[in-house]
XYZ file of C-alpha atoms in Angstrom:
614
model
C 126.586 -87.445 176.830
C 125.540 -87.743 180.476
C 124.032 -90.399 182.703
C 120.343 -90.208 183.536
C 121.220 -89.668 187.202
C 122.749 -86.324 188.158
C 123.741 -85.725 191.778
C 123.750 -82.007 192.717
C 127.012 -80.648 194.123
C 125.442 -79.958 197.508
C 123.485 -83.230 197.787
C 124.530 -85.386 200.767
C 125.807 -88.879 200.015
C 125.322 -91.332 202.846
C 125.882 -95.072 203.111
C 124.338 -97.023 205.963
C 123.404 -93.743 207.634
C 126.983 -92.360 207.510
C 128.211 -89.388 205.468
C 131.978 -89.834 206.013
C 134.278 -92.808 205.590
C 135.418 -92.670 209.223
C 131.865 -92.771 210.570
C 131.124 -95.794 208.393
C 134.397 -97.401 209.510
C 133.564 -96.919 213.199
C 130.057 -98.313 212.663
C 131.389 -101.366 210.820
C 134.092 -102.048 213.433
C 131.520 -101.969 216.247
C 129.094 -104.182 214.308
C 131.591 -106.850 213.271
C 133.753 -106.826 216.412
C 135.722 -110.071 216.661
C 135.141 -111.097 213.039
C 138.283 -111.092 210.893
C 139.011 -107.855 209.044
C 142.603 -108.535 207.951
C 145.048 -111.371 207.546
C 148.777 -111.153 207.005
C 151.669 -113.572 207.229
C 154.111 -113.738 210.110
C 156.957 -116.254 209.822
C 155.129 -117.909 206.949
C 151.818 -118.403 208.800
C 148.637 -116.419 208.140
C 147.499 -114.471 211.214
C 144.008 -112.997 211.612
C 143.144 -109.554 213.012
C 139.638 -108.460 213.924
C 137.531 -105.389 213.293
C 138.033 -104.583 216.961
C 141.801 -104.642 216.379
C 141.218 -102.357 213.385
C 139.302 -99.821 215.471
C 141.640 -99.889 218.460
C 144.732 -99.624 216.265
C 143.252 -96.652 214.422
C 142.049 -95.026 217.634
C 145.398 -95.278 219.402
C 147.300 -94.117 216.307
C 145.026 -91.087 215.959
C 145.044 -90.198 219.653
C 148.810 -90.726 219.862
C 149.357 -88.264 217.020
C 147.016 -85.727 218.635
C 149.027 -86.015 221.837
C 152.191 -85.384 219.810
C 150.670 -82.231 218.306
C 148.899 -83.205 215.069
C 146.419 -80.504 214.063
C 143.253 -80.743 211.982
C 143.941 -80.544 208.257
C 147.630 -81.546 208.507
C 148.886 -84.345 206.250
C 150.667 -87.429 207.632
C 152.936 -89.420 205.304
C 153.195 -93.245 205.284
C 156.212 -94.960 203.684
C 155.562 -98.687 203.847
C 154.555 -101.794 201.936
C 150.935 -102.901 202.383
C 150.198 -104.084 205.928
C 147.470 -103.684 208.546
C 149.314 -100.855 210.363
C 149.134 -98.858 207.122
C 145.353 -99.004 207.390
C 145.349 -98.286 211.122
C 147.272 -95.064 210.480
C 145.133 -94.256 207.431
C 141.822 -94.428 209.313
C 143.205 -93.129 212.605
C 144.633 -89.998 210.997
C 141.444 -89.375 208.984
C 139.300 -89.880 212.112
C 141.095 -87.121 214.044
C 140.866 -84.674 211.141
C 144.305 -85.242 209.618
C 144.982 -86.174 205.985
C 146.753 -89.518 205.388
C 149.068 -89.692 202.386
C 151.281 -92.484 201.069
C 154.831 -92.566 199.752
C 155.896 -95.309 197.318
C 158.526 -97.586 198.819
C 160.406 -97.314 195.516
C 160.757 -93.524 195.904
C 164.240 -92.196 196.548
C 165.285 -90.252 199.649
C 165.160 -87.040 197.614
C 161.616 -87.802 196.444
C 160.623 -88.445 200.056
C 161.991 -85.037 201.060
C 160.002 -83.379 198.266
C 156.730 -85.013 199.394
C 157.301 -84.147 203.066
C 158.056 -80.510 202.252
C 155.306 -80.102 199.658
C 152.648 -81.563 201.953
C 154.009 -79.919 205.105
C 153.556 -83.193 206.965
C 154.803 -83.020 210.578
C 154.763 -86.826 210.960
C 156.150 -89.668 208.880
C 155.553 -93.404 209.328
C 158.156 -95.782 207.887
C 158.024 -99.546 207.689
C 161.527 -100.655 208.666
C 165.225 -99.873 208.829
C 165.522 -99.717 205.034
C 162.909 -96.971 204.744
C 164.211 -95.229 207.876
C 167.573 -94.897 206.126
C 165.903 -92.692 203.488
C 164.759 -90.278 206.178
C 168.175 -90.274 207.873
C 169.852 -89.514 204.549
C 167.842 -86.329 203.905
C 166.608 -85.292 207.354
C 168.343 -81.894 207.053
C 166.203 -81.163 203.991
C 162.930 -81.587 205.946
C 162.952 -78.936 208.702
C 159.188 -79.137 209.261
C 159.150 -82.877 210.021
C 158.761 -83.370 213.771
C 158.610 -87.118 214.314
C 159.238 -90.393 212.488
C 157.414 -93.531 213.661
C 158.828 -96.959 212.664
C 156.536 -99.999 212.364
C 159.209 -102.748 212.679
C 162.034 -102.855 215.207
C 163.864 -105.640 213.309
C 167.423 -104.569 212.546
C 167.124 -101.537 214.843
C 168.007 -103.072 218.200
C 169.815 -100.441 220.228
C 168.927 -97.690 217.745
C 168.094 -94.388 219.409
C 167.294 -91.009 217.905
C 165.299 -88.176 219.486
C 163.338 -87.645 216.266
C 162.450 -91.340 215.877
C 160.030 -93.526 217.844
C 158.481 -96.957 217.324
C 154.929 -98.141 216.657
C 154.471 -99.759 220.064
C 155.529 -96.497 221.728
C 152.889 -94.580 219.764
C 150.287 -97.179 220.778
C 151.208 -96.626 224.432
C 150.815 -92.855 224.056
C 147.449 -93.378 222.345
C 146.192 -95.673 225.111
C 147.229 -93.149 227.770
C 145.427 -90.384 225.865
C 142.271 -92.526 225.720
C 142.384 -93.100 229.470
C 142.812 -89.366 230.111
C 140.107 -88.354 227.585
C 137.759 -91.351 227.051
C 135.439 -89.621 224.543
C 138.032 -87.583 222.623
C 138.469 -89.933 219.661
C 134.750 -90.397 219.055
C 134.206 -86.630 219.324
C 136.872 -85.808 216.737
C 135.579 -88.585 214.454
C 132.033 -87.173 214.564
C 133.390 -83.692 213.812
C 134.835 -84.790 210.432
C 132.773 -83.331 207.561
C 131.973 -84.813 204.118
C 133.967 -82.086 202.339
C 137.059 -82.609 204.509
C 140.005 -84.275 202.750
C 139.879 -88.047 203.268
C 143.323 -88.574 201.701
C 146.089 -86.877 199.771
C 147.188 -88.855 196.702
C 150.315 -87.700 194.904
C 150.310 -88.120 191.131
C 153.213 -89.901 189.478
C 154.693 -86.647 188.208
C 155.180 -87.655 184.553
C 154.708 -84.028 183.461
C 156.513 -82.249 186.282
C 156.839 -82.545 190.066
C 154.160 -84.719 191.741
C 150.990 -82.913 192.789
C 148.899 -83.862 195.812
C 145.290 -84.524 194.810
C 142.803 -83.902 197.622
C 140.192 -86.676 197.741
C 137.297 -85.848 200.075
C 135.108 -88.086 202.223
C 132.213 -87.232 199.909
C 134.272 -88.383 196.914
C 134.835 -91.746 198.551
C 131.276 -92.109 199.851
C 130.157 -91.579 196.264
C 132.540 -94.303 195.084
C 130.913 -96.622 197.624
C 127.435 -95.598 196.466
C 128.302 -96.169 192.792
C 130.298 -99.333 193.493
C 127.370 -100.880 195.330
C 125.288 -100.521 192.160
C 127.877 -101.717 189.661
C 130.209 -104.149 191.471
C 129.422 -106.998 193.828
C 131.185 -107.168 197.205
C 129.864 -109.560 199.867
C 130.717 -109.865 203.586
C 132.005 -113.399 202.916
C 134.487 -112.228 200.266
C 138.257 -112.624 200.559
C 140.420 -109.999 198.845
C 144.169 -109.755 198.225
C 145.829 -106.374 198.801
C 149.052 -106.055 196.806
C 149.143 -102.826 194.766
C 150.692 -99.874 196.638
C 148.213 -98.302 199.059
C 149.594 -94.929 197.896
C 147.625 -95.597 194.696
C 143.990 -94.492 194.799
C 142.802 -97.719 193.130
C 144.211 -100.007 195.841
C 142.941 -97.671 198.541
C 139.469 -97.927 197.063
C 139.564 -101.713 196.615
C 141.286 -102.705 199.869
C 140.143 -99.972 202.279
C 136.938 -98.184 201.278
C 134.983 -101.062 199.691
C 135.787 -103.542 202.513
C 134.581 -100.961 205.053
C 131.334 -100.752 203.090
C 130.828 -104.509 202.684
C 132.573 -105.926 205.752
C 134.691 -108.372 203.723
C 138.140 -109.724 204.594
C 141.431 -108.293 203.246
C 144.600 -110.407 202.973
C 147.924 -108.595 202.597
C 150.464 -109.972 200.144
C 153.831 -110.582 201.818
C 155.669 -108.489 199.225
C 155.449 -107.519 195.540
C 157.649 -110.543 194.770
C 155.235 -113.053 196.357
C 151.992 -111.808 194.782
C 151.450 -114.866 192.600
C 152.148 -117.279 195.465
C 149.806 -115.357 197.765
C 147.172 -115.253 195.035
C 147.169 -119.056 194.932
C 146.967 -119.259 198.739
C 144.094 -116.797 199.124
C 142.121 -117.493 195.916
C 140.154 -114.232 196.243
C 136.510 -113.811 195.264
C 137.314 -110.623 193.354
C 140.725 -109.415 192.239
C 141.866 -106.100 190.800
C 145.203 -105.606 189.091
C 146.966 -103.349 186.624
C 147.482 -104.718 183.085
C 151.060 -105.787 183.868
C 149.723 -108.329 186.395
C 147.334 -109.847 183.861
C 150.028 -109.899 181.188
C 152.308 -111.703 183.626
C 149.685 -114.341 184.487
C 149.043 -114.919 180.793
C 152.735 -115.157 179.957
C 153.367 -117.620 182.806
C 150.588 -119.876 181.569
C 151.852 -119.556 177.982
C 155.331 -120.638 179.040
C 153.897 -123.557 181.052
C 151.997 -124.628 177.945
C 155.149 -124.485 175.806
C 157.023 -126.642 178.329
C 154.308 -129.297 178.509
C 154.437 -132.493 176.485
C 152.515 -133.033 173.265
C 149.449 -134.387 175.073
C 149.424 -131.478 177.526
C 149.772 -128.850 174.797
C 147.042 -130.481 172.724
C 144.651 -130.641 175.684
C 145.407 -127.024 176.596
C 144.853 -125.754 173.052
C 141.594 -127.721 172.736
C 140.268 -126.364 176.027
C 141.186 -122.739 175.280
C 139.691 -123.027 171.777
C 136.453 -124.283 173.333
C 136.516 -121.343 175.727
C 137.234 -118.886 172.926
C 134.042 -119.976 171.165
C 132.130 -119.179 174.335
C 133.904 -115.806 174.708
C 133.125 -114.867 171.104
C 129.503 -115.932 171.429
C 129.158 -113.867 174.594
C 130.683 -110.828 172.886
C 128.305 -111.289 169.924
C 125.294 -111.578 172.226
C 124.386 -115.144 171.204
C 124.239 -118.544 172.912
C 126.509 -121.499 172.223
C 125.083 -124.442 170.342
C 124.461 -127.763 172.093
C 127.661 -129.433 170.844
C 129.890 -126.446 171.691
C 128.305 -126.201 175.153
C 129.002 -129.864 175.838
C 132.548 -129.513 174.495
C 133.112 -126.507 176.758
C 131.768 -128.311 179.826
C 134.184 -131.167 179.184
C 137.084 -128.746 178.606
C 136.281 -126.971 181.869
C 136.088 -130.231 183.800
C 139.351 -131.638 182.439
C 141.551 -128.551 181.914
C 140.224 -125.053 182.561
C 139.097 -125.570 186.169
C 142.532 -126.883 187.101
C 144.150 -123.992 185.248
C 142.143 -121.408 187.223
C 142.985 -123.125 190.503
C 146.657 -123.252 189.534
C 146.916 -119.464 189.236
C 144.660 -118.704 192.226
C 141.576 -117.536 190.329
C 139.397 -120.570 191.008
C 136.939 -118.660 193.229
C 136.822 -115.300 191.480
C 133.416 -114.006 190.425
C 134.906 -110.894 188.899
C 138.332 -109.523 188.095
C 138.994 -105.921 187.109
C 141.826 -104.099 185.398
C 142.638 -100.418 185.160
C 145.314 -97.692 185.476
C 146.630 -98.398 181.943
C 145.366 -99.740 178.594
C 145.024 -103.503 178.214
C 144.824 -105.576 175.046
C 141.247 -106.655 174.159
C 142.772 -109.983 173.029
C 143.986 -110.519 176.593
C 140.490 -109.841 177.965
C 139.081 -112.406 175.521
C 141.704 -114.974 176.514
C 140.842 -114.674 180.206
C 137.148 -114.973 179.365
C 138.006 -118.135 177.448
C 139.399 -119.767 180.603
C 136.278 -118.505 182.477
C 137.964 -115.653 184.340
C 135.708 -112.623 183.902
C 138.212 -109.791 183.514
C 136.488 -106.413 183.235
C 138.159 -103.178 182.200
C 137.448 -99.895 183.958
C 138.764 -96.358 183.748
C 139.595 -93.658 186.221
C 142.377 -91.533 187.571
C 143.507 -90.010 190.826
C 141.419 -86.946 190.061
C 138.222 -89.037 189.765
C 138.840 -90.684 193.167
C 139.632 -93.987 191.497
C 136.858 -95.056 189.122
C 134.836 -93.121 186.543
C 133.618 -95.883 184.219
C 133.575 -99.674 184.470
C 132.336 -102.748 182.662
C 130.226 -105.130 184.722
C 129.366 -108.822 184.614
C 125.935 -107.914 183.292
C 127.178 -105.321 180.805
C 130.669 -105.962 179.452
C 131.785 -104.427 176.163
C 135.286 -105.648 175.292
C 137.468 -102.896 173.856
C 135.743 -100.238 175.955
C 136.173 -99.163 179.585
C 132.436 -99.468 180.221
C 129.640 -97.105 181.081
C 130.052 -94.140 183.407
C 129.202 -94.634 187.056
C 125.691 -93.657 188.146
C 125.774 -89.927 188.898
C 128.848 -89.196 186.772
C 128.605 -87.212 183.535
C 130.919 -87.525 180.533
C 131.358 -85.493 177.375
C 133.795 -85.527 174.474
C 135.403 -82.170 173.663
C 135.897 -81.058 170.030
C 139.540 -82.198 170.137
C 138.449 -85.658 171.350
C 139.362 -85.143 175.014
C 137.241 -86.983 177.579
C 135.823 -84.597 180.187
C 134.012 -85.586 183.370
C 131.795 -84.091 186.040
C 130.249 -85.602 189.164
C 130.606 -86.297 192.902
C 133.783 -88.327 192.393
C 135.788 -85.397 191.026
C 138.551 -84.381 193.424
C 138.684 -81.137 195.403
C 141.854 -79.828 193.743
C 145.635 -80.020 194.122
C 147.165 -79.384 197.526
C 148.316 -75.745 197.740
C 148.361 -75.424 193.924
C 145.276 -73.406 192.908
C 146.780 -72.515 189.532
C 147.356 -76.202 188.676
C 143.828 -76.982 189.838
C 142.416 -74.265 187.567
C 144.342 -75.704 184.597
C 142.707 -79.092 185.166
C 139.146 -77.804 184.769
C 137.268 -76.164 181.910
C 135.645 -72.767 182.418
C 132.288 -74.473 182.994
C 133.678 -76.855 185.621
C 134.407 -80.123 183.761
C 137.540 -82.139 184.585
C 139.966 -82.301 181.671
C 141.281 -85.878 181.777
C 143.907 -85.532 179.035
C 142.622 -88.808 177.557
C 141.153 -89.116 174.080
C 138.128 -91.274 173.400
C 134.624 -91.753 172.067
C 131.278 -93.221 173.100
C 130.239 -96.432 171.352
C 126.746 -97.530 170.317
C 126.152 -99.153 173.717
C 126.891 -95.939 175.611
C 130.262 -97.292 176.745
C 133.424 -95.206 176.690
C 136.320 -96.197 174.461
C 139.776 -94.791 175.227
C 141.972 -94.309 172.176
C 145.006 -92.695 173.835
C 146.432 -89.688 175.640
C 145.997 -86.250 174.118
C 149.695 -85.476 174.616
C 150.739 -88.865 173.172
C 149.053 -88.436 169.782
C 151.635 -88.895 167.043
C 151.388 -86.650 163.999
C 153.588 -88.139 161.297
C 155.536 -86.066 158.765
C 152.729 -86.884 156.322
C 150.150 -85.321 158.654
C 148.537 -88.583 159.813
C 147.258 -88.585 163.426
C 148.024 -91.852 165.233
C 147.241 -92.836 168.820
C 149.931 -95.360 169.845
C 148.079 -97.029 172.761
C 146.338 -99.715 170.676
C 149.556 -100.677 168.876
C 151.439 -100.872 172.178
C 148.703 -102.986 173.796
C 148.851 -105.538 170.989
C 152.631 -105.763 171.319
C 152.339 -106.329 175.086
C 149.984 -109.252 174.484
C 153.118 -111.225 173.616
C 154.579 -113.061 176.644
C 158.023 -111.904 175.490
C 157.261 -108.154 175.641
C 156.920 -106.329 178.936
C 156.285 -102.837 177.546
C 156.598 -100.810 174.367
C 156.723 -97.157 173.324
C 155.812 -96.253 169.751
C 157.827 -93.354 168.250
C 157.038 -91.273 165.171
C 155.922 -87.735 165.960
C 156.928 -85.450 163.030
C 158.768 -88.378 161.444
C 158.264 -90.267 158.174
C 157.301 -93.598 159.785
C 156.673 -95.323 163.113
C 159.330 -97.108 165.136
C 159.254 -98.662 168.575
C 161.352 -99.090 171.711
C 160.604 -102.419 173.381
C 161.283 -103.699 176.886
C 161.469 -107.488 176.846
C 160.089 -109.716 179.599
C 163.261 -110.884 181.333
C 161.923 -114.150 182.766
C 160.292 -115.410 179.579
C 163.037 -114.317 177.180
C 165.738 -115.826 179.407
C 163.823 -119.110 179.386
C 163.516 -118.886 175.597
C 167.284 -118.404 175.339
C 168.127 -121.206 177.772
C 165.821 -123.689 176.028
C 167.614 -122.981 172.745
C 171.104 -122.780 174.277
C 171.547 -119.186 173.135
C 174.630 -117.776 174.850
C 174.352 -114.521 176.827
C 176.290 -113.021 179.728
C 173.851 -110.470 181.115
C 170.604 -108.699 180.305
C 172.237 -106.330 177.808
C 173.819 -109.190 175.844
C 170.473 -111.030 175.934
C 168.820 -108.100 174.140
C 171.537 -108.167 171.493
C 171.320 -111.898 170.721
C 170.217 -112.358 167.092
C 167.698 -115.035 168.014
C 166.054 -112.732 170.580
C 165.922 -109.825 168.131
C 164.373 -112.169 165.541
C 161.856 -113.401 168.140
C 160.661 -109.870 168.841
C 160.785 -109.056 165.135
C 158.313 -111.869 164.478
C 155.980 -110.430 167.124
C 156.195 -106.980 165.498
C 155.451 -108.454 162.043
C 152.386 -110.253 163.401
C 151.075 -107.129 165.144
C 151.627 -105.043 161.987
C 149.057 -107.219 160.174
C 146.314 -105.651 162.324
C 147.077 -102.095 161.236
C 147.049 -99.932 158.128
C 150.346 -99.330 156.350
C 150.893 -95.900 157.917
C 150.319 -97.347 161.424
C 152.809 -100.218 161.076
C 156.139 -100.386 162.941
C 158.969 -100.087 160.421
C 161.845 -100.640 162.867
C 162.397 -101.330 166.554
C 165.114 -101.441 169.209
C 165.289 -103.364 172.464
C 166.025 -101.372 175.631
C 169.143 -103.072 176.977
C 168.763 -101.911 180.592
C 166.742 -104.000 183.043
C 164.326 -101.503 184.556
C 162.687 -101.747 187.981
C 160.148 -99.574 189.816
C 163.067 -97.605 191.305
C 164.001 -96.321 187.844
C 162.657 -92.959 186.734
C 161.588 -94.447 183.410
C 158.889 -96.539 185.108
C 155.826 -95.450 187.049
C 155.014 -97.305 190.304
C 152.479 -99.358 188.303
C 155.323 -100.425 185.958
C 154.378 -98.321 182.918
C 157.124 -96.776 180.790
C 157.141 -92.975 180.983
C 157.105 -91.849 177.368
C 158.919 -88.539 177.936
C 161.713 -90.132 179.971
C 162.166 -92.902 177.429
C 162.266 -90.477 174.507
C 164.958 -88.338 176.108
C 167.065 -91.060 177.736
C 167.165 -93.270 174.652
C 167.370 -90.509 172.064
C 170.441 -92.062 170.386
C 168.687 -95.427 170.105
C 165.680 -93.718 168.529
C 167.795 -91.757 166.060
C 169.511 -94.968 164.948
C 166.147 -96.107 163.514
C 165.863 -93.018 161.296
């Protein structure tokens, strides 16, 4: 199946008269001038920075790097949490013909060395002394790296190293370069072409070393073109940037779309403060990975359990009223007069306060992607009047390929393909895509690029799915994750795992069973919620490992598994499970940066635990 609109490979894609992201960025900065582009906290107080600041910061970063020897087409790596300087470097590098690329702050020193060497980046930006230490630890392994630029001087008073300089020093070099060559930056910016690489995004490397995906300006201009038709972004919008900017989804949401619409981006202080910052900002649209939505749901569920009888009763009544509305909406019918009145009262007394409490009081639209999410969770958010829409994409599609919209939302699917994108289902069930959003290939890996495309030029996503009656795409799993039981039954584990993760007590799950007689499961419990469960019932435990071994906790998870099994046929039911007794963080190899368990790592590292279930 394809969309009605097909954009030829050589057709120009322009937004607001601009055919590259950097031209559009320059235009927007000049138009909006002193209006606020970004806000971030300093010493606990929100500080505003203008579009003029954005342009000058990018200009001086780009010119400073040119003065230091950056050449067109060279990557520049950025190792930092989200902050405005990240964006200044991102746009400044792209504007002078370089290729910005991000490094996850959870990456090890050895992983940093791999990315520097693979990309050939001559320059590295690091946030602070902690990230600088990673460079210092492996500097001998990166002979091609010429200079490291540090954003923050805190903790580095008196530090001196000939290979290291600070952000303010780069700004000074950039200003001097502008004075010596007043038109240089604008000239290099205009010379950037639509097919030039806008960014280099490294994949998570679950099936081998990370590969750098080249995303072009045309790819991103297409995303803006398609996003303008499917998603609403207004100049008055406030957004919250919190996912790693190394990830193509956050880059799209917090960099490209705001440049298109002129809206305001607020940077979360840190990954640990996201929920506090969400309440402070109350964004008009909010995009998160499923783990964020599961966490919000579990927090509210725990709050409900801790409330008194009156509070629990009021909460349950209000959510039940909302669920009727959500079901009616999904069925394409209107609520009756009594149910509408009941819902209005529930919203006035409970649901409105609930949305404000979690920071979603102003949201018109929320989106989720990067991993499967439980349809029950989508329905629950709709019940409290938070419109959570699921989309689908990958690094190789420049972020988004399909998405549900407020006007056309089909729960259980990832929506219709973007205008101009084509989709087909291969004989083995694999989803294949073609269109202007498809990336330009892997950096210096032509053989890997060739493996990713079919002979007739379609991107092989590795995902399995089908088109529903509405023309929306439904993802059923990963091609490589399909379990073939000893009895020959093909099972895609994603739906089972999503239902398990709907429980506030389960953080993640991996279903096992390939070539085996029955299905089992490894489960990662939600530390915060299970600890609270144990404390409320005075269950003794010394550490996380002993918590996972407590009989009451095992029984708690067992009850969840039994309930989930009711939704599946006998052959698809979990016959046994084990709790992973190690508290995992994003630094662990078993987790991706978006907090998903890596199936291959889990299977090998916990092989003994798996065998104990057979």
